[in-house]
mmCIF file of C-alpha atoms in Angstrom:
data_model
loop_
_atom_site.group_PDB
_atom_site.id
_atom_site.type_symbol
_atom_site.label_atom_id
_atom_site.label_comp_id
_atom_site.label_asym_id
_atom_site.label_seq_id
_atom_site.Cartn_x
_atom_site.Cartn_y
_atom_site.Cartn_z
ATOM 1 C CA UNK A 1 121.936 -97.623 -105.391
ATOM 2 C CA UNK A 2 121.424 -95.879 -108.700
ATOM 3 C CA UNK A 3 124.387 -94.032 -108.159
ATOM 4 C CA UNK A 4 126.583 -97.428 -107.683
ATOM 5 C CA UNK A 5 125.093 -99.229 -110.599
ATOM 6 C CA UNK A 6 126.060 -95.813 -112.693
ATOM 7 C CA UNK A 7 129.826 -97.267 -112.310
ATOM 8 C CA UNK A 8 129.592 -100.488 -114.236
ATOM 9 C CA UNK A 9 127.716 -99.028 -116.918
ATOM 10 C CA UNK A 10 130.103 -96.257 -117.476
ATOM 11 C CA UNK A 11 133.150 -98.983 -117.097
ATOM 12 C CA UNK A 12 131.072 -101.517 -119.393
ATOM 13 C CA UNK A 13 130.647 -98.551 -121.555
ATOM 14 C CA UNK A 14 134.389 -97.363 -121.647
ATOM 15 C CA UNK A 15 135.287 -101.196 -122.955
ATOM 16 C CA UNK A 16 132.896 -101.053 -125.802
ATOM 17 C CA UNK A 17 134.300 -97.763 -127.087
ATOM 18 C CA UNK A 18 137.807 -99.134 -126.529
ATOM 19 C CA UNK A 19 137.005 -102.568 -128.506
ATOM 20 C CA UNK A 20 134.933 -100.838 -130.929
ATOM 21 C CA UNK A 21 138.275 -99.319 -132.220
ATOM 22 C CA UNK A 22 139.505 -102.848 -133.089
ATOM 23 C CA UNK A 23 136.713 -102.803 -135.617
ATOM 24 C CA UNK A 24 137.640 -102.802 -139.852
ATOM 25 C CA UNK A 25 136.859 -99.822 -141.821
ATOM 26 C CA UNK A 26 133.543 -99.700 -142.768
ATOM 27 C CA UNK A 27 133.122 -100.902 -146.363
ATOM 28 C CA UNK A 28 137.004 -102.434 -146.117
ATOM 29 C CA UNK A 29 138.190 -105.074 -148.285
ATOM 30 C CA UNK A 30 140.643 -106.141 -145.553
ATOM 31 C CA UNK A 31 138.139 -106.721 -143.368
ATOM 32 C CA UNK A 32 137.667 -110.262 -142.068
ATOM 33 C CA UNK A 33 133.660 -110.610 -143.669
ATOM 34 C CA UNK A 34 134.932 -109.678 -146.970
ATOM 35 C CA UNK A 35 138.209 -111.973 -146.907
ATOM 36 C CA UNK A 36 136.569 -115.024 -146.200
ATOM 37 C CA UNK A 37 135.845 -117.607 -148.812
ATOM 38 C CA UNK A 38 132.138 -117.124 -148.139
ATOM 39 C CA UNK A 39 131.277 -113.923 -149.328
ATOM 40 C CA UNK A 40 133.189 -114.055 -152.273
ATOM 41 C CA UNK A 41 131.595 -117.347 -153.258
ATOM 42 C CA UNK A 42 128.335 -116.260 -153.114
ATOM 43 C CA UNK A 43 129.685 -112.915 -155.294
ATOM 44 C CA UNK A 44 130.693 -114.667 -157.449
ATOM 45 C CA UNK A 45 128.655 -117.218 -157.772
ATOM 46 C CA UNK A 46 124.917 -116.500 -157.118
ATOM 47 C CA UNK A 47 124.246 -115.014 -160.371
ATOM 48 C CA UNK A 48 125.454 -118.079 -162.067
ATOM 49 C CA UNK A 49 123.771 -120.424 -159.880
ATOM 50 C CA UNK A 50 120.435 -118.512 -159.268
ATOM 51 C CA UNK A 51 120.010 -115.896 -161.910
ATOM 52 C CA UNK A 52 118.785 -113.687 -158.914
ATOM 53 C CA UNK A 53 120.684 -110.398 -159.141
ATOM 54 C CA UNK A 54 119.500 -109.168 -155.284
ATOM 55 C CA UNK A 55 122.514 -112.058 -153.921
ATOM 56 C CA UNK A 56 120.541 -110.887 -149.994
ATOM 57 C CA UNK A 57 117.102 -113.028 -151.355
ATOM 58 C CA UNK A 58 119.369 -116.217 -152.942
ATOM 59 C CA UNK A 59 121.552 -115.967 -149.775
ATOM 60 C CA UNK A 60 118.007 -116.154 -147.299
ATOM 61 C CA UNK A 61 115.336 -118.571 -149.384
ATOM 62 C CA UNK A 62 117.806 -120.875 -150.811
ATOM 63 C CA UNK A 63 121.464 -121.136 -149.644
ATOM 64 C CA UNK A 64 119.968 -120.251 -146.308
ATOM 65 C CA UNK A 65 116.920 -121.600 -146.992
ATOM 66 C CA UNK A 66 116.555 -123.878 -143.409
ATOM 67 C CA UNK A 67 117.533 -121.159 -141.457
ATOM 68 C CA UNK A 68 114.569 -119.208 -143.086
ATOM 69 C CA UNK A 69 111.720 -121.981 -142.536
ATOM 70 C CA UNK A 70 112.352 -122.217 -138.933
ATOM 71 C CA UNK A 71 112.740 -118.323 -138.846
ATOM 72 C CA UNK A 72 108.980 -118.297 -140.025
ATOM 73 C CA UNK A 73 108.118 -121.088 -137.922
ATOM 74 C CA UNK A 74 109.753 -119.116 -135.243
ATOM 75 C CA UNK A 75 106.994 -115.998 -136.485
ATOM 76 C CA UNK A 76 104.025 -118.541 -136.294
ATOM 77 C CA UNK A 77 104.963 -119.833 -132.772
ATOM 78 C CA UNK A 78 105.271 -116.820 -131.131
ATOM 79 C CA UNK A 79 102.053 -115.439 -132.827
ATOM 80 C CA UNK A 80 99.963 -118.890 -131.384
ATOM 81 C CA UNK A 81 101.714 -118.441 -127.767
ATOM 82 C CA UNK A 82 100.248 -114.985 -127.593
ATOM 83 C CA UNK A 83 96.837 -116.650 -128.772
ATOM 84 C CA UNK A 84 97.248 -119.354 -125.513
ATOM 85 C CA UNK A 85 97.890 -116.895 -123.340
ATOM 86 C CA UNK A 86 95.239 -114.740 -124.108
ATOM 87 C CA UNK A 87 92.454 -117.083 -124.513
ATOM 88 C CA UNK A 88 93.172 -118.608 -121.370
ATOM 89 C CA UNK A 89 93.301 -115.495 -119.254
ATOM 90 C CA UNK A 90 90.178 -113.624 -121.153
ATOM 91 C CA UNK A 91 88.034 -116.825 -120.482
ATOM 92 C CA UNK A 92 88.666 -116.528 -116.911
ATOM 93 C CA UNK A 93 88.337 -112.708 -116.512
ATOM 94 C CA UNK A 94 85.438 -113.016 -118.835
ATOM 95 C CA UNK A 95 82.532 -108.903 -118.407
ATOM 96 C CA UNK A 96 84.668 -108.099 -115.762
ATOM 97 C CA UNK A 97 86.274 -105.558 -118.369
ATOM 98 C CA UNK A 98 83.986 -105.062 -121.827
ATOM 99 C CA UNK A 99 84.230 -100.973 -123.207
ATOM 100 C CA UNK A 100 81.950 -101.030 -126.083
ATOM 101 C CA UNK A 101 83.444 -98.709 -128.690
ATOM 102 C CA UNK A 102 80.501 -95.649 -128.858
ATOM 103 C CA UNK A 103 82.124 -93.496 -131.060
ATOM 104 C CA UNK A 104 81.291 -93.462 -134.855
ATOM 105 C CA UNK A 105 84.470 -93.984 -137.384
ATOM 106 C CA UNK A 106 85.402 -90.551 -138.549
ATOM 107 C CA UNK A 107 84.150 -89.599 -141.922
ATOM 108 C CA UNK A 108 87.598 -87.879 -143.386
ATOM 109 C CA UNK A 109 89.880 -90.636 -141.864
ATOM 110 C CA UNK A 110 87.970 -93.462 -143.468
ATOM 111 C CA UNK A 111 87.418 -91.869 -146.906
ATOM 112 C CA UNK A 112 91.594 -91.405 -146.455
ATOM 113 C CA UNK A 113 91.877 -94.715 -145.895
ATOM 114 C CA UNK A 114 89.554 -95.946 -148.149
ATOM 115 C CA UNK A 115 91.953 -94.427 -150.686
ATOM 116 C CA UNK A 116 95.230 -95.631 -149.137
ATOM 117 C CA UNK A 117 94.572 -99.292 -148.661
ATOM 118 C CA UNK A 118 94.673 -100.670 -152.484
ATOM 119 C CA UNK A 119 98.045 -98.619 -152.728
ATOM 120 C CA UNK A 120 99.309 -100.216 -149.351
ATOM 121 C CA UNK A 121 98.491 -103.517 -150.721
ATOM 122 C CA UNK A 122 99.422 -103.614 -154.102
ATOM 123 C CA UNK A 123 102.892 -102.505 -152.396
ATOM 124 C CA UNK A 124 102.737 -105.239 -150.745
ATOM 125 C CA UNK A 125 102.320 -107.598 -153.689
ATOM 126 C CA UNK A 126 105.398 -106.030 -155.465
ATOM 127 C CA UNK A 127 107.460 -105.837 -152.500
ATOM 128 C CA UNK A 128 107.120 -109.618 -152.122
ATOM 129 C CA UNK A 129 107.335 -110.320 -155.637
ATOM 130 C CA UNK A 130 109.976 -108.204 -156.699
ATOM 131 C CA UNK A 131 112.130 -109.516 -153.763
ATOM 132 C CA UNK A 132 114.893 -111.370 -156.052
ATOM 133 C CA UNK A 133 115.714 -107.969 -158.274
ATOM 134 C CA UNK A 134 115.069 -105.038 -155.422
ATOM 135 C CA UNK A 135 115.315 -104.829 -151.440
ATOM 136 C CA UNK A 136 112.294 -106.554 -149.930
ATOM 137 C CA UNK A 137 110.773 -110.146 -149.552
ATOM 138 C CA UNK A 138 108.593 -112.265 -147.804
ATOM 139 C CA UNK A 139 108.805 -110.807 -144.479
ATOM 140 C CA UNK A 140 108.583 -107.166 -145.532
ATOM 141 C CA UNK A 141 105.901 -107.796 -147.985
ATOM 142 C CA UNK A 142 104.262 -109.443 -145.442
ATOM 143 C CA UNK A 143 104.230 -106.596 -142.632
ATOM 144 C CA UNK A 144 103.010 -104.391 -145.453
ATOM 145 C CA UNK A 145 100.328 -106.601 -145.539
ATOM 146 C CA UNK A 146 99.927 -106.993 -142.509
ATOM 147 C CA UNK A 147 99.502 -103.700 -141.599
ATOM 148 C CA UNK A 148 96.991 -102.493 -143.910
ATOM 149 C CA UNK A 149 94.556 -104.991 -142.267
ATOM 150 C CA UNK A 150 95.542 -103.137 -139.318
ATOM 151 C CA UNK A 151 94.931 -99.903 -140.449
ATOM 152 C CA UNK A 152 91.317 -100.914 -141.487
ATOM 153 C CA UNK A 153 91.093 -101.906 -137.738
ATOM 154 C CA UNK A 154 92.494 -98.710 -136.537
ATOM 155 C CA UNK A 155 90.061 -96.275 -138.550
ATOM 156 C CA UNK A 156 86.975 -98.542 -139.071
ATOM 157 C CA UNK A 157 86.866 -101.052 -135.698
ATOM 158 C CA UNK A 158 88.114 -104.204 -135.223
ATOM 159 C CA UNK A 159 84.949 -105.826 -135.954
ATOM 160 C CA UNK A 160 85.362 -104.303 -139.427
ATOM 161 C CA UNK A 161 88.772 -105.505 -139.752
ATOM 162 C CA UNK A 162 88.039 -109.177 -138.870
ATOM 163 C CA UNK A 163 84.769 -109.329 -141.195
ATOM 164 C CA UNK A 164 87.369 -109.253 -143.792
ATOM 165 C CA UNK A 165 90.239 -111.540 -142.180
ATOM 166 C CA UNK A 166 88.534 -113.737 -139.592
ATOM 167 C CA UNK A 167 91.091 -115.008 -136.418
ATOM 168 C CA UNK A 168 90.187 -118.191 -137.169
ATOM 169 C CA UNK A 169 91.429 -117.969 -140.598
ATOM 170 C CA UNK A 170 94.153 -116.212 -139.576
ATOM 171 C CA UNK A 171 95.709 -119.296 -137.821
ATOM 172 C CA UNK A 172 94.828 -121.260 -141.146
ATOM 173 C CA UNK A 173 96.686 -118.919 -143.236
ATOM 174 C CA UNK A 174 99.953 -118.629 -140.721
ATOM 175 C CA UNK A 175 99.949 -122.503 -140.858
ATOM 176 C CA UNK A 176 99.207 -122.548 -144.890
ATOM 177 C CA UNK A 177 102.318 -120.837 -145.107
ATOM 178 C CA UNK A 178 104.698 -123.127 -143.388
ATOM 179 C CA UNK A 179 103.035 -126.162 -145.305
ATOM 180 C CA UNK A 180 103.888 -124.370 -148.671
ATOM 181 C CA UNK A 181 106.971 -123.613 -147.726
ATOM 182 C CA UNK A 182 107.958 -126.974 -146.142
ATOM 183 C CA UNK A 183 106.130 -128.301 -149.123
ATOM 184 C CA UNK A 184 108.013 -127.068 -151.936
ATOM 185 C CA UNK A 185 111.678 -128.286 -149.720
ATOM 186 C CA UNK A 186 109.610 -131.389 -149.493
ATOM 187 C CA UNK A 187 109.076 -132.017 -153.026
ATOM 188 C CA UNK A 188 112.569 -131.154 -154.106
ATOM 189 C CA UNK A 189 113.242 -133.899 -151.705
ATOM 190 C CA UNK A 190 111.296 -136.140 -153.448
ATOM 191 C CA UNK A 191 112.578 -135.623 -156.999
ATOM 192 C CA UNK A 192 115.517 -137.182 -155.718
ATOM 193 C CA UNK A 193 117.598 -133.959 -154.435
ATOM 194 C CA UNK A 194 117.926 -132.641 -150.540
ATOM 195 C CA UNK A 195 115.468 -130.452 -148.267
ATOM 196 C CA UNK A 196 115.056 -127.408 -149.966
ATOM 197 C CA UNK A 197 117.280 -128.479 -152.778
ATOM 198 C CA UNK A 198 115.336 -126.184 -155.782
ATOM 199 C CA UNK A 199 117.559 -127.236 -158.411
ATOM 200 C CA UNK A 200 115.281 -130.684 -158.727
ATOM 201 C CA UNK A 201 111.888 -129.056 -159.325
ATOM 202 C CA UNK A 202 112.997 -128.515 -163.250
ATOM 203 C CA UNK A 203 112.429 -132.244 -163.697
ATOM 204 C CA UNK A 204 108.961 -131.557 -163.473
ATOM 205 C CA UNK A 205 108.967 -127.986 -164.985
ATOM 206 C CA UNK A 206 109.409 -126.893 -168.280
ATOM 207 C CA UNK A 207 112.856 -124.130 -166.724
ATOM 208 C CA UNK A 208 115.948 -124.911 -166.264
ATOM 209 C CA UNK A 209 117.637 -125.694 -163.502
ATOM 210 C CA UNK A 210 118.663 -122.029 -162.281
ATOM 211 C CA UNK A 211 115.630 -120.593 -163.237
ATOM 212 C CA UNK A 212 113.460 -123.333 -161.160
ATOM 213 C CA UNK A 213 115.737 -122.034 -158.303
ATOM 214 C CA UNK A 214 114.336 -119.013 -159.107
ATOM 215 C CA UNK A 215 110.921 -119.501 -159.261
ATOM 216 C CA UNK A 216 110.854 -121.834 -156.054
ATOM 217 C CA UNK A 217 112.275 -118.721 -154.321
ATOM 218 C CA UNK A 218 108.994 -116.769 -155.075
ATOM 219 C CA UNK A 219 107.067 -119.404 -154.067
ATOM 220 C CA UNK A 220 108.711 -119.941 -150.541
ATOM 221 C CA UNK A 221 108.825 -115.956 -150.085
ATOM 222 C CA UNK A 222 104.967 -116.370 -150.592
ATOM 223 C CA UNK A 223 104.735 -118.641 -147.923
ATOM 224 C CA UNK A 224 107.020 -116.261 -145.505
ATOM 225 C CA UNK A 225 104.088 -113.636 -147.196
ATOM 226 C CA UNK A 226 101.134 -115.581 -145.723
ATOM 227 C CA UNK A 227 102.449 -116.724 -142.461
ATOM 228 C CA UNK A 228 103.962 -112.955 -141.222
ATOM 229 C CA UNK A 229 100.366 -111.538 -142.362
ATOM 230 C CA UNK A 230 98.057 -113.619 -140.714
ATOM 231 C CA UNK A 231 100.301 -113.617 -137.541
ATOM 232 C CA UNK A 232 100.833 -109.241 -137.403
ATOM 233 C CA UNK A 233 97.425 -109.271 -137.849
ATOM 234 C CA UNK A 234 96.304 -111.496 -135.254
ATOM 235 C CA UNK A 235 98.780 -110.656 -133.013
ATOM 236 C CA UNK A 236 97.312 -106.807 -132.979
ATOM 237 C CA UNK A 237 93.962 -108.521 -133.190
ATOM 238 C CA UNK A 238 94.674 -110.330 -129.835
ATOM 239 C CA UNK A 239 96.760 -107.811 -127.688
ATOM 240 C CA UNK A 240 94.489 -105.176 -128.245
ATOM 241 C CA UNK A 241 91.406 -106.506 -127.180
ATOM 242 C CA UNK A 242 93.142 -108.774 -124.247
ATOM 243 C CA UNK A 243 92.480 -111.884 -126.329
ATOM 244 C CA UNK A 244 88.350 -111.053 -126.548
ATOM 245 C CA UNK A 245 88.342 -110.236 -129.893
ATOM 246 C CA UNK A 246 85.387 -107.677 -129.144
ATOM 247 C CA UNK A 247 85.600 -103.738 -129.368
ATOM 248 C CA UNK A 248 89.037 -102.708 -129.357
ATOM 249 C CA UNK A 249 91.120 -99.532 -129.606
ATOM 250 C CA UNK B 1 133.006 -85.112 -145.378
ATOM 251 C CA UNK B 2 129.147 -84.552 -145.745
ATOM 252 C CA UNK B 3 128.171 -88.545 -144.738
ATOM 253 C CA UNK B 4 130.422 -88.057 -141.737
ATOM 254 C CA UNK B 5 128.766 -85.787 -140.211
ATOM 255 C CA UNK B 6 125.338 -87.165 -141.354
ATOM 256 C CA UNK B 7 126.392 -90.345 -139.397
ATOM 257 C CA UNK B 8 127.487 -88.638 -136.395
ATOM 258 C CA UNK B 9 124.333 -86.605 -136.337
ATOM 259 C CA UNK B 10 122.430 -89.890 -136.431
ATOM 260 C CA UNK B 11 123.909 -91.953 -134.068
ATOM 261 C CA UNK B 12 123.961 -88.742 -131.124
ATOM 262 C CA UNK B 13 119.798 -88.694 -132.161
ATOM 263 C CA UNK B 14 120.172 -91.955 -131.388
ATOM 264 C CA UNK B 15 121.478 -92.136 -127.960
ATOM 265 C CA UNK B 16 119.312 -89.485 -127.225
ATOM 266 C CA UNK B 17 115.877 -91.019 -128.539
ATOM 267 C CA UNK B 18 117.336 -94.441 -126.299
ATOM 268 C CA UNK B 19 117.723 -92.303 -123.562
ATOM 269 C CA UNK B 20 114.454 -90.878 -124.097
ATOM 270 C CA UNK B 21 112.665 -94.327 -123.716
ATOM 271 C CA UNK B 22 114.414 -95.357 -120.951
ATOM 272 C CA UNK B 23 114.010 -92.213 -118.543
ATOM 273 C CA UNK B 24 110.554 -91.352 -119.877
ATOM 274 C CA UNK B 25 107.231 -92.145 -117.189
ATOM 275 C CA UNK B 26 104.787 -92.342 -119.801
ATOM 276 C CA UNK B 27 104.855 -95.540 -121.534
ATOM 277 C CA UNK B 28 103.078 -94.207 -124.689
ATOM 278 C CA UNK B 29 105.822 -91.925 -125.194
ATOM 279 C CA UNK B 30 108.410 -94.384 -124.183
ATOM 280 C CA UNK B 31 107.198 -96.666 -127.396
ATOM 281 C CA UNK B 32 106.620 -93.289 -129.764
ATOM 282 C CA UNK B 33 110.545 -92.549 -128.942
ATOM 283 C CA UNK B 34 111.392 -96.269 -129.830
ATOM 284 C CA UNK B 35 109.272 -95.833 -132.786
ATOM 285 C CA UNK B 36 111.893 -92.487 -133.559
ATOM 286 C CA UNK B 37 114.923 -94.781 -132.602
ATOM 287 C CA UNK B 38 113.783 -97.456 -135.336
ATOM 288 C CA UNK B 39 113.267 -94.929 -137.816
ATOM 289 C CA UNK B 40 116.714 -93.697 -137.047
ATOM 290 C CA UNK B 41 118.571 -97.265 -137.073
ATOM 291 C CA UNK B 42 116.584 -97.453 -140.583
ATOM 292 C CA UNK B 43 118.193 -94.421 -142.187
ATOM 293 C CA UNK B 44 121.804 -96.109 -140.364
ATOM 294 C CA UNK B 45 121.339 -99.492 -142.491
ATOM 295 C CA UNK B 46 119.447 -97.453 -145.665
ATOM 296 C CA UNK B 47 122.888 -94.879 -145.649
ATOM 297 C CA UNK B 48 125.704 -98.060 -145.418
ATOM 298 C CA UNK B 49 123.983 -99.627 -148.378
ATOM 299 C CA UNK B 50 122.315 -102.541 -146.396
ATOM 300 C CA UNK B 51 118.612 -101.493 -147.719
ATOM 301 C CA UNK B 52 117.093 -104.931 -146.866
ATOM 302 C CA UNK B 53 117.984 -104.537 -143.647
ATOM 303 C CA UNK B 54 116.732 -101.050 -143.335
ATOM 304 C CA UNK B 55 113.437 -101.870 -145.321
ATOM 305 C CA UNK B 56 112.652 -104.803 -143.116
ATOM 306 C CA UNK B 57 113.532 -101.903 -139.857
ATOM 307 C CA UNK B 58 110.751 -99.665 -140.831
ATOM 308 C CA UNK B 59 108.450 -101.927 -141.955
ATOM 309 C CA UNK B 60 108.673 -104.215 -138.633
ATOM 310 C CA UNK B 61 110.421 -102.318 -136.231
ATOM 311 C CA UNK B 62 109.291 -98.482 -136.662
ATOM 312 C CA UNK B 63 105.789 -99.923 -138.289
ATOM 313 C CA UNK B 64 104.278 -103.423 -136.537
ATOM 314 C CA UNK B 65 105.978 -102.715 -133.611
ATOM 315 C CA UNK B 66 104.673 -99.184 -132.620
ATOM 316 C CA UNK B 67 101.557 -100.268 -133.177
ATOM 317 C CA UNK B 68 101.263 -103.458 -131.275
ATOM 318 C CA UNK B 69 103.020 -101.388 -128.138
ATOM 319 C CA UNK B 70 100.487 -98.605 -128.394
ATOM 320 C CA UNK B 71 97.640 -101.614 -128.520
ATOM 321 C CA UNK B 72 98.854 -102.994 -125.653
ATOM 322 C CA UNK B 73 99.544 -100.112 -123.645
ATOM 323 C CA UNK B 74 96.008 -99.119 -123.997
ATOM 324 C CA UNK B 75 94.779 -102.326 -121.913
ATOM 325 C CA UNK B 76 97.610 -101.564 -119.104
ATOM 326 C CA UNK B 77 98.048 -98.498 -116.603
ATOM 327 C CA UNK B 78 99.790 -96.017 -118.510
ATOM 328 C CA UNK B 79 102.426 -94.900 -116.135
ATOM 329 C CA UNK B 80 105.821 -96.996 -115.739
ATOM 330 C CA UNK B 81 106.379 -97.663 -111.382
ATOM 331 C CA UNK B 82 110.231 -96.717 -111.479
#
């Protein structure tokens, strides 16, 4: 059987190579992405419009701005699914599994990370801030984040971690995050623009109208921020203890 | 000349590190290796110029990903049936 399913793979294989040849140059200006009207608009045009010189952040929180909300709504759902699911099948399945964790955190890794985790964070801060001039965002910023409340978990124990960011706040943060985000669409819409329509917000701050672009960007990359946190962190909160929230790796 | 071959070097690491994780038993190693192959698909996107892309690969994928894999892996049986 293995052998027979070898022959579409190679076949299916052979085609890819073969189309893959139809593919531009890399970094071509012939190629169709950088002949259509799109990409030069927003070349040309982003700067003007935005003041943002890193044209990837204008392109995601504002021209794309909708298709980033739901992408962190997206983030939030899956992070609450894997809270149902886990709930619901540690209830049931409740001491038939519960390793205590005996051994005592090691001194050299803690005192390590004891050291590493106000660097990790303030990384964080200025990955997510400094997301309109240099590579990064909401999302990365975010993982970063994330990940040094994992870390804590990792060396310390999980009880240790969540004395500091509690699961239940974790869901209140994830949703917190949305609500700015939707909020700030929300109140453009209200000043008499569209959903997510920045521009409006300098009728009720002292910028003008590119630079209130701007600044609504950092605020809805904060919201990304706060949602991707709370959910990495309670997503390795939940899978590793099967949802029980109790001892851990 | 010199990013030529860099690229060819990384994309044969990289069908061998998806090999790897496919053919592997152990399922600790098989996410380790896929840890290795998002490393590798970072320095891809990093090397065309695309460094959001690449940042947001080894943050999630090589990073949060790992991670959560080896976390889960530690409540399952370790060894993959096929």
């Amino acid at each position: 059987m293995k052998k027979i399913s070898l022959i579409p793979v190679l076949l299916v294989g052979a085609l890819l190579v073969y189309a893959a040849q139809d593919f531009p140059e890399w970094g071509s200006p012939n190629s169709p992405a950088s002949q259509s009207p799109v990409s030069s608009h927003f070349i040309a045009n982003t700067g003007v419009d935005t003041e943002v010189p890193n044209m990837v952040t204008a392109v995601l929180a504002d021209y794309r701005g909708f298709d980033t909300m739901f992408e962190t709504v997206v983030v939030f759902i899956a992070g609450m699914a894997v809270l149902a699911i886990l709930k619901n099948s540690s209830k049931k399945k409740a001491g038939s599994k519960e390793f205590e964790v005996d051994v005592e955190p090691d001194l050299i890794v803690t005192n390590t990370v004891r050291l590493l985790i106000p660097v990790i964070q303030i990384f964080a801060f200025y990955v997510l801030a400094h997301g309109h001039v240099s590579p990064g965002g909401g999302f990365q910023g975010g993982v970063v984040m994330g990940a040094s409340f994992i870390l804590i978990a990792l060396s310390w124990d999980l009880d240790t971690a969540l004395a500091r960011f509690p699961a239940d706040r974790c869901t209140l943060v994830a949703g917190l995050g949305i609500v700015l985000y939707a909020g700030i669409g929300l109140l453009s819409m209200f000043l008499g623009g569209e959903f997510l329509d920045y521009a409006e917000l300098a009728q009720i701050f002292p910028v003008s109208r590119e630079m209130a672009r701007y600044h609504a960007m950092l605020g809805v990359e904060i919201g990304v921020g706060l949602t991707v946190t709370a959910i990495m962190f309670s997503l390795y909160a939940n899978l590793s203890t099967e949802g029980r929230l109790k001892g851990g790796l | 000349m010199g990013l030529e071959l860099f690229n060819t070097f990384i994309l044969l690491l990289l069908v061998v590190a998806a090999i790897v994780a496919l053919r592997v038993k152990d399922l600790l190693t098989a996410s380790v290796v896929f840890g290795v192959y998002s490393f590798l698909m970072c320095l891809l996107w990093a090397e065309m110029g695309a460094v959001d892309v690449a940042f947001t690969e080894a943050t999630v994928g090589a990073g949060i990903s790992t991670v959560v894999m080896i976390a889960t892996i530690f409540n399952l049986k370790r060894k993959s049936s096929d």
